[in-house]
């Protein structure tokens, strides 16, 4: 398979872009692919802490683009998975420190070394989003089942569809089966009908996302995380596997029992 | 729970879906609810000059269709015998009492 730049975006902030980027990066690297997670959220960098690599940053994306550092010097190798790297965002610069042409050039260079370049987009539809979108071969839109999130996702989908890029695919995050059953949360079919794009995965609301982010150990690394399992299914779909969608992709009874007894 | 059985409030997911469908049509077409209201008033004014219509029940909306969006206007016409519209009857059935 040729190298791919996959941009993870959403429009609305705080819906799970960084969480998805970190977990998909790990799941793909666990499957033997060379992966770099690129934090394009300049000024609000977070991917480093979610991945647990914040203490190892020396140079960042802007240093590379402004040629203060070589790409090799800025890439941080993950000790847990030698195939996984992080290219951190600059924390003290503005989104306008880089432009679309520079992002395309950087990703072209990364493509010679990596199978997957996962770009964690900032929220919004302005400069930072455009930088993240520019190099994308494929776009994943993260949405939560709320009116504001779905509305913003629709806007993003329109912007992606206005480019030459293939239609984006949808990650439905923070789904709560019990609320959906009561009719108090938009369900999968509702969101898909409204947004009319292809689904690539459903991630449940799951406290292991929070506890694992606390530790800098993304949920994919845990054994009993329903959300982690959901991200692994998405990674397998990205690798071209046909992975059936379970009803709401609920954790298996066994996993739930295991969770229960661990308390 | 009871309020739902009594039909007082729809489950919130259904409300969310309906609100989204309306607001997304506005977003996608850049036509605001306000614009539609102004348009509706003008349509009523023009048509009422020629035809007697039920102004209370005029509806003007943008609806998605397979080719994109279409403007849909529903304009009930008043007739002198509103309670019995002249619809063709199938099978020559006898008129209802
Ligand atoms: N499936 C989930 N279950 C529970 N919590 C979640 C889930 N997904 C994300 N979260 C929590 O939501 C918060 C926001 O997630 P995240 O930082 O990944 O969003 P983001 O889209 O990258 O935000 P921003 O727009 O600020 O970059 C985090 O606290 C994260 O732990
Ligand atoms: Mg983020």
Short mmCIF file of C-alpha atoms and ligand atoms in Angstrom, two decimals:
data_model
loop_
_atom_site.label_atom_id
_atom_site.label_comp_id
_atom_site.label_asym_id
_atom_site.label_seq_id
_atom_site.Cartn_x
_atom_site.Cartn_y
_atom_site.Cartn_z
CA UNK A 1 0.00 0.00 0.00
CA UNK A 2 1.32 3.48 -0.86
CA UNK A 3 2.04 5.93 1.95
CA UNK A 4 -0.99 7.89 3.04
CA UNK A 5 -1.55 11.20 4.76
CA UNK A 6 -4.70 10.95 6.87
CA UNK A 7 -6.01 14.14 8.43
CA UNK A 8 -8.23 13.84 11.50
CA UNK A 9 -10.49 16.85 11.87
CA UNK A 10 -13.89 17.91 13.23
CA UNK A 11 -14.81 21.58 13.10
CA UNK A 12 -16.01 21.65 16.69
CA UNK A 13 -13.36 21.51 19.39
CA UNK A 14 -12.99 18.85 22.05
CA UNK A 15 -14.76 16.03 20.25
CA UNK A 16 -11.82 13.60 20.17
CA UNK A 17 -9.44 14.41 17.30
CA UNK A 18 -6.28 14.14 19.38
CA UNK A 19 -7.56 11.02 21.15
CA UNK A 20 -8.31 9.42 17.77
CA UNK A 21 -4.93 10.39 16.29
CA UNK A 22 -2.96 8.93 19.21
CA UNK A 23 -4.96 5.71 19.37
CA UNK A 24 -4.99 5.10 15.62
CA UNK A 25 -1.25 5.79 15.47
CA UNK A 26 -0.58 3.16 18.10
CA UNK A 27 -2.99 0.63 16.57
CA UNK A 28 -1.40 1.01 13.13
CA UNK A 29 2.14 0.76 14.55
CA UNK A 30 1.12 -2.37 16.50
CA UNK A 31 0.23 -3.83 13.14
CA UNK A 32 3.75 -3.27 11.85
CA UNK A 33 3.25 -0.04 9.92
CA UNK A 34 5.67 2.85 10.18
CA UNK A 35 3.57 5.70 11.52
CA UNK A 36 4.14 9.35 12.33
CA UNK A 37 1.56 11.36 14.27
CA UNK A 38 1.87 15.00 13.29
CA UNK A 39 0.44 17.59 15.65
CA UNK A 40 -0.85 20.44 13.48
CA UNK A 41 -2.47 22.24 16.40
CA UNK A 42 0.22 24.92 16.66
CA UNK A 43 -0.04 26.95 19.87
CA UNK A 44 -2.28 24.37 21.60
CA UNK A 45 -0.19 21.24 21.34
CA UNK A 46 -1.68 18.23 23.08
CA UNK A 47 -0.86 15.14 21.11
CA UNK A 48 2.46 14.89 22.98
CA UNK A 49 0.78 14.60 26.39
CA UNK A 50 -1.94 12.24 25.18
CA UNK A 51 0.79 9.98 23.78
CA UNK A 52 2.94 10.42 26.90
CA UNK A 53 5.92 11.84 24.98
CA UNK A 54 5.90 15.42 26.27
CA UNK A 55 9.22 15.16 28.13
CA UNK A 56 11.19 14.22 25.07
CA UNK A 57 10.50 17.20 22.83
CA UNK A 58 13.52 19.14 21.65
CA UNK A 59 12.49 20.52 18.27
CA UNK A 60 9.06 20.95 16.74
CA UNK A 61 7.22 21.25 13.44
CA UNK A 62 7.96 24.96 13.06
CA UNK A 63 11.67 24.43 13.78
CA UNK A 64 11.74 21.95 10.91
CA UNK A 65 9.83 24.22 8.55
CA UNK A 66 12.01 27.19 9.40
CA UNK A 67 15.08 24.95 9.01
CA UNK A 68 16.40 25.33 12.53
CA UNK A 69 16.34 21.55 12.82
CA UNK A 70 16.41 18.54 10.53
CA UNK A 71 13.28 16.45 10.35
CA UNK A 72 15.18 13.56 11.98
CA UNK A 73 16.04 15.68 15.00
CA UNK A 74 12.44 16.67 15.59
CA UNK A 75 10.88 13.22 15.26
CA UNK A 76 10.35 11.50 18.61
CA UNK A 77 10.42 7.74 18.56
CA UNK A 78 7.92 6.00 20.86
CA UNK A 79 9.79 3.58 23.15
CA UNK A 80 6.75 1.32 23.41
CA UNK A 81 6.50 0.90 19.65
CA UNK A 82 9.64 1.53 17.61
CA UNK A 83 7.58 1.98 14.42
CA UNK A 84 5.73 4.96 15.93
CA UNK A 85 6.92 8.58 15.87
CA UNK A 86 5.58 11.96 16.91
CA UNK A 87 6.25 15.24 15.19
CA UNK A 88 5.19 17.78 17.84
CA UNK A 89 3.58 21.16 17.22
CA UNK A 90 5.24 24.39 18.33
CA UNK A 91 3.67 25.59 21.55
CA UNK A 92 4.69 29.26 21.50
CA UNK A 93 3.88 30.13 17.89
CA UNK A 94 0.77 31.01 15.93
CA UNK A 95 -1.04 28.86 13.39
CA UNK A 96 0.11 31.33 10.73
CA UNK A 97 3.75 30.33 11.34
CA UNK A 98 3.31 27.76 8.56
CA UNK A 99 1.35 27.59 5.32
CA UNK A 100 -0.29 24.98 3.09
CA UNK A 101 2.62 24.69 0.68
CA UNK A 102 5.04 24.02 3.53
CA UNK A 103 2.71 21.39 4.99
CA UNK A 104 2.47 19.64 1.62
CA UNK A 105 6.25 19.66 1.23
CA UNK A 106 6.80 18.36 4.74
CA UNK A 107 4.30 15.53 4.29
CA UNK A 108 5.82 14.62 0.93
CA UNK A 109 9.14 14.22 2.71
CA UNK A 110 7.55 12.15 5.51
CA UNK A 111 5.92 9.90 2.91
CA UNK A 112 9.33 8.66 1.82
CA UNK A 113 9.86 7.23 5.32
CA UNK A 114 6.44 6.35 6.71
CA UNK A 115 3.42 4.27 5.71
CA UNK A 116 1.00 6.53 7.55
CA UNK A 117 1.17 10.21 8.39
CA UNK A 118 -1.67 11.00 10.78
CA UNK A 119 -2.33 14.73 11.00
CA UNK A 120 -4.12 15.95 14.15
CA UNK A 121 -6.01 19.04 12.98
CA UNK A 122 -6.89 21.99 15.18
CA UNK A 123 -10.57 22.82 15.70
CA UNK A 124 -12.17 25.44 13.51
CA UNK A 125 -12.22 26.11 9.78
CA UNK A 126 -9.48 28.72 9.55
CA UNK A 127 -5.77 28.74 8.77
CA UNK A 128 -4.80 25.84 11.03
CA UNK A 129 -7.50 23.59 9.61
CA UNK A 130 -6.52 24.48 6.06
CA UNK A 131 -2.88 23.64 6.80
CA UNK A 132 -3.95 20.25 8.16
CA UNK A 133 -6.24 19.56 5.22
CA UNK A 134 -3.81 20.57 2.47
CA UNK A 135 -1.57 17.45 2.51
CA UNK A 136 -4.39 14.94 3.17
CA UNK A 137 -4.95 11.93 0.94
CA UNK A 138 -7.83 10.91 3.17
CA UNK A 139 -9.86 12.80 5.77
CA UNK A 140 -11.50 11.41 8.89
CA UNK A 141 -14.14 13.60 10.50
CA UNK A 142 -14.72 13.03 14.22
CA UNK A 143 -18.21 13.80 15.43
CA UNK A 144 -20.06 13.32 18.72
CA UNK A 145 -23.83 12.74 18.73
CA UNK A 146 -24.75 16.33 19.58
CA UNK A 147 -26.45 18.99 17.51
CA UNK A 148 -23.50 21.42 17.55
CA UNK A 149 -20.93 18.77 16.70
CA UNK A 150 -22.97 17.34 13.81
CA UNK A 151 -23.62 20.81 12.47
CA UNK A 152 -19.92 21.70 12.50
CA UNK A 153 -19.03 18.35 10.94
CA UNK A 154 -21.42 19.15 8.09
CA UNK A 155 -19.55 22.37 7.47
CA UNK A 156 -16.19 20.55 7.40
CA UNK A 157 -17.55 17.88 5.07
CA UNK A 158 -18.71 20.62 2.70
CA UNK A 159 -15.24 22.19 2.76
CA UNK A 160 -13.54 18.84 2.06
CA UNK A 161 -16.00 18.03 -0.71
CA UNK A 162 -15.16 21.34 -2.35
CA UNK A 163 -11.59 20.07 -2.87
CA UNK A 164 -10.37 17.33 -5.20
CA UNK A 165 -9.95 14.96 -2.25
CA UNK A 166 -11.97 11.77 -1.80
CA UNK A 167 -15.10 12.04 0.36
CA UNK A 168 -14.26 12.09 4.07
CA UNK A 169 -15.15 9.22 6.38
CA UNK A 170 -16.82 9.53 9.75
CA UNK A 171 -15.73 8.52 13.25
CA UNK A 172 -18.69 8.65 15.64
CA UNK A 173 -17.21 9.23 19.09
CA UNK A 174 -18.63 9.14 22.62
CA UNK A 175 -21.72 7.12 21.79
CA UNK A 176 -23.75 6.07 24.82
CA UNK A 177 -25.89 2.99 24.14
CA UNK A 178 -28.12 3.48 27.18
CA UNK A 179 -29.00 7.06 26.21
CA UNK A 180 -29.59 6.01 22.62
CA UNK A 181 -31.94 3.23 23.73
CA UNK A 182 -33.95 5.77 25.71
CA UNK A 183 -34.21 7.97 22.64
CA UNK A 184 -32.20 10.71 24.33
CA UNK A 185 -29.16 10.65 22.05
CA UNK A 186 -28.87 10.80 18.28
CA UNK A 187 -28.14 7.30 17.07
CA UNK A 188 -25.80 6.06 14.36
CA UNK A 189 -28.48 5.99 11.68
CA UNK A 190 -29.63 9.54 12.48
CA UNK A 191 -26.13 10.99 12.16
CA UNK A 192 -25.34 9.04 9.00
CA UNK A 193 -28.62 10.06 7.40
CA UNK A 194 -27.95 13.72 8.16
CA UNK A 195 -24.28 13.83 7.15
CA UNK A 196 -24.55 11.34 4.28
CA UNK A 197 -20.94 10.14 4.34
CA UNK A 198 -19.35 6.76 4.90
CA UNK A 199 -18.81 5.53 8.46
CA UNK A 200 -15.39 4.19 9.43
CA UNK A 201 -15.97 3.56 13.12
CA UNK A 202 -18.04 3.98 16.24
CA UNK A 203 -16.29 4.71 19.54
CA UNK A 204 -18.25 4.43 22.78
CA UNK A 205 -18.10 6.88 25.66
CA UNK A 206 -15.52 5.22 27.85
CA UNK A 207 -13.80 6.27 31.05
CA UNK A 208 -10.62 4.42 30.04
CA UNK A 209 -10.06 7.24 27.51
CA UNK A 210 -9.78 9.66 30.41
CA UNK A 211 -7.72 7.42 32.71
CA UNK A 212 -5.38 6.46 29.89
CA UNK A 213 -4.94 10.11 28.85
CA UNK A 214 -4.07 10.86 32.49
CA UNK A 215 -1.21 8.41 32.25
CA UNK A 216 -0.12 9.19 28.70
CA UNK A 217 -0.94 5.58 27.76
CA UNK A 218 -3.56 5.66 24.99
CA UNK A 219 -6.46 3.24 25.48
CA UNK A 220 -5.43 1.01 22.58
CA UNK A 221 -2.56 -0.16 24.82
CA UNK A 222 -5.02 -1.46 27.46
CA UNK A 223 -6.58 -4.92 27.38
CA UNK A 224 -10.09 -4.15 28.46
CA UNK A 225 -10.89 -0.82 26.86
CA UNK A 226 -14.02 -0.78 24.70
CA UNK A 227 -12.91 2.49 23.12
CA UNK A 228 -9.43 1.04 22.52
CA UNK A 229 -10.99 -1.95 20.78
CA UNK A 230 -13.07 0.42 18.65
CA UNK A 231 -9.95 2.32 17.54
CA UNK A 232 -8.28 -0.98 16.64
CA UNK A 233 -11.24 -1.82 14.41
CA UNK A 234 -10.88 1.57 12.70
CA UNK A 235 -7.16 0.97 12.17
CA UNK A 236 -7.92 -2.40 10.58
CA UNK A 237 -10.42 -0.74 8.26
CA UNK A 238 -7.75 1.80 7.31
CA UNK A 239 -5.55 -1.15 6.41
CA UNK A 240 -8.22 -2.37 4.03
CA UNK A 241 -9.66 -5.15 6.17
CA UNK A 242 -13.39 -5.77 6.10
CA UNK A 243 -14.37 -5.47 9.74
CA UNK A 244 -18.12 -5.77 10.31
CA UNK A 245 -19.87 -3.07 12.32
CA UNK A 246 -21.47 -4.53 15.44
CA UNK A 247 -24.72 -3.05 16.70
CA UNK A 248 -23.33 0.02 18.48
CA UNK A 249 -20.07 -1.93 18.76
CA UNK A 250 -20.77 -2.47 22.43
CA UNK A 251 -18.10 -4.10 24.55
CA UNK A 252 -18.60 -7.83 24.75
CA UNK A 253 -20.26 -9.19 27.86
CA UNK A 254 -16.92 -10.72 28.81
CA UNK A 255 -15.10 -7.40 28.62
CA UNK A 256 -17.82 -5.76 30.70
CA UNK A 257 -17.61 -8.48 33.34
CA UNK A 258 -13.84 -8.14 33.43
CA UNK A 259 -14.20 -4.41 33.93
CA UNK A 260 -16.74 -4.98 36.67
CA UNK A 261 -14.50 -7.32 38.63
CA UNK A 262 -11.50 -5.04 38.35
CA UNK A 263 -13.26 -2.30 40.32
CA UNK B 1 -41.47 8.79 30.89
CA UNK B 2 -45.09 9.66 31.66
CA UNK B 3 -44.87 12.92 29.87
CA UNK B 4 -43.81 11.00 26.78
CA UNK B 5 -46.73 8.56 27.12
CA UNK B 6 -49.01 11.55 27.36
CA UNK B 7 -47.43 12.86 24.20
CA UNK B 8 -46.21 16.04 25.85
CA UNK B 9 -42.57 15.91 24.80
CA UNK B 10 -40.80 13.92 22.10
CA UNK B 11 -37.57 12.11 23.02
CA UNK B 12 -34.74 14.61 22.78
CA UNK B 13 -32.92 12.68 20.05
CA UNK B 14 -35.89 13.16 17.74
CA UNK B 15 -35.97 16.87 18.52
CA UNK B 16 -32.21 17.06 17.89
CA UNK B 17 -32.59 15.37 14.52
CA UNK B 18 -35.39 17.67 13.39
CA UNK B 19 -33.51 20.78 14.52
CA UNK B 20 -30.39 19.60 12.70
CA UNK B 21 -32.26 18.91 9.49
CA UNK B 22 -33.67 22.44 9.52
CA UNK B 23 -30.49 24.26 10.48
CA UNK B 24 -28.34 22.31 8.00
CA UNK B 25 -30.57 23.29 5.11
CA UNK B 26 -30.01 26.92 6.14
CA UNK B 27 -26.25 26.35 6.48
CA UNK B 28 -25.89 24.48 3.20
CA UNK B 29 -27.91 26.93 1.12
CA UNK B 30 -27.02 30.10 3.06
CA UNK B 31 -30.74 30.90 3.20
CA UNK B 32 -31.77 31.95 6.68
CA UNK B 33 -35.11 31.33 8.35
CA UNK B 34 -35.54 35.11 8.32
CA UNK B 35 -35.11 35.27 4.53
CA UNK B 36 -37.67 32.51 4.09
CA UNK B 37 -40.16 34.41 6.24
CA UNK B 38 -39.74 37.57 4.16
CA UNK B 39 -40.11 35.51 1.00
CA UNK B 40 -43.25 33.90 2.37
CA UNK B 41 -44.85 37.28 3.13
CA UNK B 42 -44.16 38.49 -0.41
CA UNK B 43 -45.45 35.30 -1.99
CA UNK B 44 -48.65 35.62 0.02
CA UNK B 45 -49.06 39.24 -1.01
CA UNK B 46 -48.60 38.48 -4.72
CA UNK B 47 -50.81 35.41 -4.86
CA UNK B 48 -53.54 36.97 -2.74
CA UNK B 49 -53.96 39.63 -5.42
CA UNK B 50 -55.23 36.96 -7.80
CA UNK B 51 -56.52 34.09 -5.72
CA UNK B 52 -58.20 33.75 -2.36
CA UNK B 53 -55.82 31.73 -0.24
CA UNK B 54 -55.69 30.49 3.34
CA UNK B 55 -52.91 32.81 4.47
CA UNK B 56 -52.61 31.22 7.89
CA UNK B 57 -51.51 27.90 6.44
CA UNK B 58 -49.04 28.91 3.78
CA UNK B 59 -45.71 27.10 4.14
CA UNK B 60 -42.47 28.03 2.42
CA UNK B 61 -39.42 25.87 3.01
CA UNK B 62 -36.24 24.56 1.46
CA UNK B 63 -36.15 20.79 1.18
CA UNK B 64 -33.31 18.55 0.11
CA UNK B 65 -33.95 16.48 -3.01
CA UNK B 66 -31.66 14.13 -4.90
CA UNK B 67 -30.26 16.93 -7.07
CA UNK B 68 -29.65 19.38 -4.23
CA UNK B 69 -32.30 21.57 -2.69
CA UNK B 70 -35.65 22.89 -3.80
CA UNK B 71 -37.88 25.66 -2.65
CA UNK B 72 -41.23 24.20 -1.67
CA UNK B 73 -44.30 26.37 -1.21
CA UNK B 74 -47.58 24.96 -0.02
CA UNK B 75 -50.43 27.44 -0.52
CA UNK B 76 -53.94 26.28 0.38
CA UNK B 77 -56.63 27.82 -1.81
CA UNK B 78 -59.93 28.81 -0.24
CA UNK B 79 -63.03 27.47 -1.83
CA UNK B 80 -66.63 28.15 -0.95
CA UNK B 81 -67.21 24.52 -0.01
CA UNK B 82 -63.94 23.75 1.72
CA UNK B 83 -65.37 20.85 3.70
CA UNK B 84 -65.98 18.85 0.49
CA UNK B 85 -63.17 19.25 -2.05
CA UNK B 86 -63.95 18.07 -5.58
CA UNK B 87 -61.66 15.06 -5.77
CA UNK B 88 -62.30 12.44 -8.41
CA UNK B 89 -63.81 9.29 -6.89
CA UNK B 90 -62.52 5.87 -7.77
CA UNK B 91 -64.86 3.03 -8.86
CA UNK B 92 -67.78 5.37 -9.01
CA UNK B 93 -68.29 4.83 -5.29
CA UNK B 94 -71.36 6.57 -3.90
CA UNK B 95 -70.63 9.96 -2.33
CA UNK B 96 -69.96 9.82 1.37
CA UNK B 97 -72.83 10.98 3.56
N1 LIG C 1 -14.75 8.09 23.71
C1 LIG C 1 -14.49 8.92 24.73
N2 LIG C 1 -14.93 8.63 25.97
C2 LIG C 1 -14.67 9.48 27.00
N3 LIG C 1 -13.99 10.61 26.91
C3 LIG C 1 -13.53 10.97 25.70
C4 LIG C 1 -13.76 10.15 24.54
N4 LIG C 1 -13.18 10.77 23.47
C5 LIG C 1 -12.63 11.91 23.94
N5 LIG C 1 -12.83 12.05 25.27
C6 LIG C 1 -12.37 13.14 26.13
O1 LIG C 1 -12.77 14.36 25.53
C7 LIG C 1 -11.79 15.37 25.71
C8 LIG C 1 -11.41 15.99 24.40
O2 LIG C 1 -10.73 15.02 23.61
P1 LIG C 1 -9.59 15.42 22.58
O3 LIG C 1 -8.56 16.28 23.24
O4 LIG C 1 -9.16 14.19 21.90
O5 LIG C 1 -10.45 16.32 21.59
P2 LIG C 1 -9.94 17.26 20.41
O6 LIG C 1 -10.99 17.18 19.35
O7 LIG C 1 -8.55 16.93 20.02
O8 LIG C 1 -9.97 18.68 21.12
P3 LIG C 1 -9.36 20.08 20.52
O9 LIG C 1 -10.37 20.57 19.54
O10 LIG C 1 -9.25 20.96 21.72
O11 LIG C 1 -8.04 19.76 19.89
C9 LIG C 1 -10.63 14.71 26.42
O12 LIG C 1 -10.71 15.02 27.78
C10 LIG C 1 -10.85 13.24 26.18
O13 LIG C 1 -10.34 12.46 27.22
MG1 LIG C 2 -6.81 18.20 19.87
#
